[in-house]
PDB file of C-alpha atoms and ligand atoms in Angstrom:
ATOM      1  CA  UNK A 731     159.448 123.626  59.725  1.00  0.00           C
ATOM      2  CA  UNK A 732     158.850 126.946  61.442  1.00  0.00           C
ATOM      3  CA  UNK A 733     160.439 130.056  62.842  1.00  0.00           C
ATOM      4  CA  UNK A 734     159.844 130.840  66.504  1.00  0.00           C
ATOM      5  CA  UNK A 735     157.485 133.727  67.276  1.00  0.00           C
ATOM      6  CA  UNK A 736     159.566 134.608  70.317  1.00  0.00           C
ATOM      7  CA  UNK A 737     162.328 137.093  70.865  1.00  0.00           C
ATOM      8  CA  UNK A 738     164.776 134.411  71.971  1.00  0.00           C
ATOM      9  CA  UNK A 739     164.191 130.689  72.525  1.00  0.00           C
ATOM     10  CA  UNK A 740     166.289 128.426  74.718  1.00  0.00           C
ATOM     11  CA  UNK A 741     166.047 124.709  73.933  1.00  0.00           C
ATOM     12  CA  UNK A 742     167.295 121.699  75.825  1.00  0.00           C
ATOM     13  CA  UNK A 743     167.192 118.493  73.809  1.00  0.00           C
ATOM     14  CA  UNK A 744     168.138 115.047  75.028  1.00  0.00           C
ATOM     15  CA  UNK A 745     170.800 112.770  73.542  1.00  0.00           C
ATOM     16  CA  UNK A 746     168.456 111.591  70.758  1.00  0.00           C
ATOM     17  CA  UNK A 747     168.840 114.904  68.946  1.00  0.00           C
ATOM     18  CA  UNK A 748     166.893 115.572  65.771  1.00  0.00           C
ATOM     19  CA  UNK A 749     166.834 119.368  65.779  1.00  0.00           C
ATOM     20  CA  UNK A 750     167.820 120.851  62.418  1.00  0.00           C
ATOM     21  CA  UNK A 751     168.291 124.472  61.350  1.00  0.00           C
ATOM     22  CA  UNK A 752     168.155 125.792  57.794  1.00  0.00           C
ATOM     23  CA  UNK A 753     171.160 127.831  56.681  1.00  0.00           C
ATOM     24  CA  UNK A 754     170.887 131.004  54.577  1.00  0.00           C
ATOM     25  CA  UNK A 755     171.642 128.832  51.565  1.00  0.00           C
ATOM     26  CA  UNK A 756     168.714 126.572  52.409  1.00  0.00           C
ATOM     27  CA  UNK A 757     170.779 123.615  53.651  1.00  0.00           C
ATOM     28  CA  UNK A 758     169.461 121.657  56.649  1.00  0.00           C
ATOM     29  CA  UNK A 759     172.069 121.319  59.392  1.00  0.00           C
ATOM     30  CA  UNK A 760     171.901 118.948  62.362  1.00  0.00           C
ATOM     31  CA  UNK A 761     172.158 120.589  65.750  1.00  0.00           C
ATOM     32  CA  UNK A 762     173.859 117.684  67.437  1.00  0.00           C
ATOM     33  CA  UNK A 763     173.089 117.175  71.114  1.00  0.00           C
ATOM     34  CA  UNK A 764     175.902 118.119  73.426  1.00  0.00           C
ATOM     35  CA  UNK A 765     175.893 117.338  77.162  1.00  0.00           C
ATOM     36  CA  UNK A 766     175.087 120.300  79.441  1.00  0.00           C
ATOM     37  CA  UNK A 767     174.557 122.535  76.414  1.00  0.00           C
ATOM     38  CA  UNK A 768     171.511 124.598  75.538  1.00  0.00           C
ATOM     39  CA  UNK A 769     170.514 125.769  72.059  1.00  0.00           C
ATOM     40  CA  UNK A 770     169.685 129.472  71.732  1.00  0.00           C
ATOM     41  CA  UNK A 771     167.479 130.489  68.790  1.00  0.00           C
ATOM     42  CA  UNK A 772     166.751 133.999  67.610  1.00  0.00           C
ATOM     43  CA  UNK A 773     162.981 134.375  67.185  1.00  0.00           C
ATOM     44  CA  UNK A 774     160.863 136.546  64.910  1.00  0.00           C
ATOM     45  CA  UNK A 775     160.505 139.452  67.369  1.00  0.00           C
ATOM     46  CA  UNK A 776     164.288 139.807  67.673  1.00  0.00           C
ATOM     47  CA  UNK A 777     164.637 139.393  63.914  1.00  0.00           C
ATOM     48  CA  UNK A 778     162.265 142.317  63.302  1.00  0.00           C
ATOM     49  CA  UNK A 779     163.742 144.473  66.108  1.00  0.00           C
ATOM     50  CA  UNK A 780     167.265 143.952  64.725  1.00  0.00           C
ATOM     51  CA  UNK A 781     166.056 144.869  61.227  1.00  0.00           C
ATOM     52  CA  UNK A 782     166.980 141.406  60.011  1.00  0.00           C
ATOM     53  CA  UNK A 783     170.572 141.545  61.289  1.00  0.00           C
ATOM     54  CA  UNK A 784     169.826 138.658  63.617  1.00  0.00           C
ATOM     55  CA  UNK A 785     168.095 135.956  61.650  1.00  0.00           C
ATOM     56  CA  UNK A 786     165.120 133.973  62.892  1.00  0.00           C
ATOM     57  CA  UNK A 787     166.057 130.735  61.239  1.00  0.00           C
ATOM     58  CA  UNK A 788     163.693 128.052  60.045  1.00  0.00           C
ATOM     59  CA  UNK A 789     164.067 124.864  62.023  1.00  0.00           C
ATOM     60  CA  UNK A 790     162.433 121.483  62.433  1.00  0.00           C
ATOM     61  CA  UNK A 791     162.818 118.181  64.238  1.00  0.00           C
ATOM     62  CA  UNK A 792     163.567 115.070  62.180  1.00  0.00           C
ATOM     63  CA  UNK A 793     163.896 111.679  63.820  1.00  0.00           C
ATOM     64  CA  UNK A 794     166.026 109.212  61.899  1.00  0.00           C
ATOM     65  CA  UNK A 795     164.893 106.309  64.089  1.00  0.00           C
ATOM     66  CA  UNK A 796     161.545 105.450  65.640  1.00  0.00           C
ATOM     67  CA  UNK A 797     162.391 106.445  69.217  1.00  0.00           C
ATOM     68  CA  UNK A 798     160.968 108.754  71.839  1.00  0.00           C
ATOM     69  CA  UNK A 799     162.633 112.083  72.205  1.00  0.00           C
ATOM     70  CA  UNK A 800     162.473 114.661  74.987  1.00  0.00           C
ATOM     71  CA  UNK A 801     163.045 118.372  74.659  1.00  0.00           C
ATOM     72  CA  UNK A 802     161.999 121.460  76.548  1.00  0.00           C
ATOM     73  CA  UNK A 803     161.884 124.978  75.150  1.00  0.00           C
ATOM     74  CA  UNK A 804     161.658 128.333  76.895  1.00  0.00           C
ATOM     75  CA  UNK A 805     160.238 131.120  74.716  1.00  0.00           C
ATOM     76  CA  UNK A 806     161.132 134.604  75.857  1.00  0.00           C
ATOM     77  CA  UNK A 807     158.972 137.311  74.251  1.00  0.00           C
ATOM     78  CA  UNK A 808     158.624 141.063  74.643  1.00  0.00           C
ATOM     79  CA  UNK A 809     155.491 142.182  76.511  1.00  0.00           C
ATOM     80  CA  UNK A 810     152.281 141.863  74.489  1.00  0.00           C
ATOM     81  CA  UNK A 811     151.712 145.591  74.114  1.00  0.00           C
ATOM     82  CA  UNK A 812     155.253 146.467  72.987  1.00  0.00           C
ATOM     83  CA  UNK A 813     155.644 147.931  69.508  1.00  0.00           C
ATOM     84  CA  UNK A 814     158.440 146.366  67.518  1.00  0.00           C
ATOM     85  CA  UNK A 815     160.254 148.878  65.388  1.00  0.00           C
ATOM     86  CA  UNK A 816     163.978 148.660  64.721  1.00  0.00           C
ATOM     87  CA  UNK A 817     165.712 151.531  66.574  1.00  0.00           C
ATOM     88  CA  UNK A 818     167.633 154.164  64.573  1.00  0.00           C
ATOM     89  CA  UNK A 819     170.931 152.919  66.043  1.00  0.00           C
ATOM     90  CA  UNK A 820     170.232 149.461  64.651  1.00  0.00           C
ATOM     91  CA  UNK A 821     169.022 150.635  61.250  1.00  0.00           C
ATOM     92  CA  UNK A 822     172.075 152.881  60.861  1.00  0.00           C
ATOM     93  CA  UNK A 823     172.541 156.061  58.879  1.00  0.00           C
ATOM     94  CA  UNK A 824     171.219 155.763  55.389  1.00  0.00           C
ATOM     95  CA  UNK A 825     169.626 152.429  56.231  1.00  0.00           C
ATOM     96  CA  UNK A 826     165.938 151.606  55.980  1.00  0.00           C
ATOM     97  CA  UNK A 827     163.553 149.599  58.138  1.00  0.00           C
ATOM     98  CA  UNK A 828     162.650 146.374  56.404  1.00  0.00           C
ATOM     99  CA  UNK A 829     159.453 145.774  58.415  1.00  0.00           C
ATOM    100  CA  UNK A 830     156.482 147.919  59.332  1.00  0.00           C
ATOM    101  CA  UNK A 831     156.229 148.567  63.095  1.00  0.00           C
ATOM    102  CA  UNK A 832     153.842 146.132  64.772  1.00  0.00           C
ATOM    103  CA  UNK A 833     152.435 145.286  68.196  1.00  0.00           C
ATOM    104  CA  UNK A 834     153.712 141.975  69.606  1.00  0.00           C
ATOM    105  CA  UNK A 835     150.230 140.783  70.589  1.00  0.00           C
ATOM    106  CA  UNK A 836     148.991 141.288  67.033  1.00  0.00           C
ATOM    107  CA  UNK A 837     151.796 139.189  65.592  1.00  0.00           C
ATOM    108  CA  UNK A 838     151.252 136.368  68.063  1.00  0.00           C
ATOM    109  CA  UNK A 839     147.518 136.464  67.244  1.00  0.00           C
ATOM    110  CA  UNK A 840     148.310 136.366  63.533  1.00  0.00           C
ATOM    111  CA  UNK A 841     150.540 133.316  63.943  1.00  0.00           C
ATOM    112  CA  UNK A 842     148.180 131.484  66.256  1.00  0.00           C
ATOM    113  CA  UNK A 843     145.039 132.061  64.249  1.00  0.00           C
ATOM    114  CA  UNK A 844     146.267 131.695  60.687  1.00  0.00           C
ATOM    115  CA  UNK A 845     145.261 128.488  58.905  1.00  0.00           C
ATOM    116  CA  UNK A 846     148.821 127.422  58.215  1.00  0.00           C
ATOM    117  CA  UNK A 847     150.131 128.367  61.631  1.00  0.00           C
ATOM    118  CA  UNK A 848     147.466 126.983  63.905  1.00  0.00           C
ATOM    119  CA  UNK A 849     148.598 123.666  65.267  1.00  0.00           C
ATOM    120  CA  UNK A 850     151.917 122.751  63.758  1.00  0.00           C
ATOM    121  CA  UNK A 851     153.342 126.293  63.766  1.00  0.00           C
ATOM    122  CA  UNK A 852     154.313 125.782  60.140  1.00  0.00           C
ATOM    123  CA  UNK A 853     153.911 128.632  57.775  1.00  0.00           C
ATOM    124  CA  UNK A 854     153.788 132.365  58.087  1.00  0.00           C
ATOM    125  CA  UNK A 855     156.593 134.516  59.440  1.00  0.00           C
ATOM    126  CA  UNK A 856     157.038 138.144  60.402  1.00  0.00           C
ATOM    127  CA  UNK A 857     157.687 138.866  56.722  1.00  0.00           C
ATOM    128  CA  UNK A 858     154.127 137.849  55.889  1.00  0.00           C
ATOM    129  CA  UNK A 859     152.747 139.961  58.728  1.00  0.00           C
ATOM    130  CA  UNK A 860     154.794 143.165  58.739  1.00  0.00           C
ATOM    131  CA  UNK A 861     155.898 143.144  55.136  1.00  0.00           C
ATOM    132  CA  UNK A 862     159.354 143.263  53.775  1.00  0.00           C
ATOM    133  CA  UNK A 863     159.765 146.922  52.889  1.00  0.00           C
ATOM    134  CA  UNK A 864     162.890 146.145  50.857  1.00  0.00           C
ATOM    135  CA  UNK A 865     160.892 144.260  48.248  1.00  0.00           C
TER     136      UNK A 865
HETATM  137  O1  LIG B1951     162.175 120.110  70.230  1.00  0.00           O
HETATM  138  C1  LIG B1951     163.055 120.851  69.803  1.00  0.00           C
HETATM  139  O2  LIG B1951     164.256 120.565  69.825  1.00  0.00           O
HETATM  140  C2  LIG B1951     162.692 122.184  69.193  1.00  0.00           C
HETATM  141  C3  LIG B1951     161.297 122.600  69.498  1.00  0.00           C
HETATM  142  C4  LIG B1951     160.914 123.849  68.776  1.00  0.00           C
HETATM  143  O3  LIG B1951     161.511 124.241  67.822  1.00  0.00           O
HETATM  144  C5  LIG B1951     159.760 124.625  69.252  1.00  0.00           C
HETATM  145  O4  LIG B1951     159.048 124.156  70.156  1.00  0.00           O
HETATM  146  O5  LIG B1951     159.544 125.733  68.739  1.00  0.00           O
HETATM  147 FE1  LIG B1952     160.956 126.257  67.336  1.00  0.00          FE
END
């Protein structure tokens, strides 16, 4: 289970399927394969930029049978040196930023070097890195 570090991810999975996304309520939902259809995921950078309005959902791949599966993912990120800080227009009047501003490169480094995140991408999210200022 992980969230994507990207801004937006585009996934193409074959007919075997297996991709699951966790709902706000914590329920795992199958993303059933559909011919000529791509899956678009919001990643952590977009989640932080949108001040949490767009959710970077936890997802995983679960195979119900012992078969080979093929998928390809395209991860679109902001440039390394960009600072992610939700714009005033997104935060809205009277609203508050829920994350500290951060540099994209630093977040990617954090995810790639942290014990839990190293190989299987499981673990930390932007909340762990930039704090959740609401809490
Ligand atoms: O294989 C898939 O369907 C999803 C892969 C994925 O979530 C990822 O590479 O981040
Ligand atoms: Fe992913």
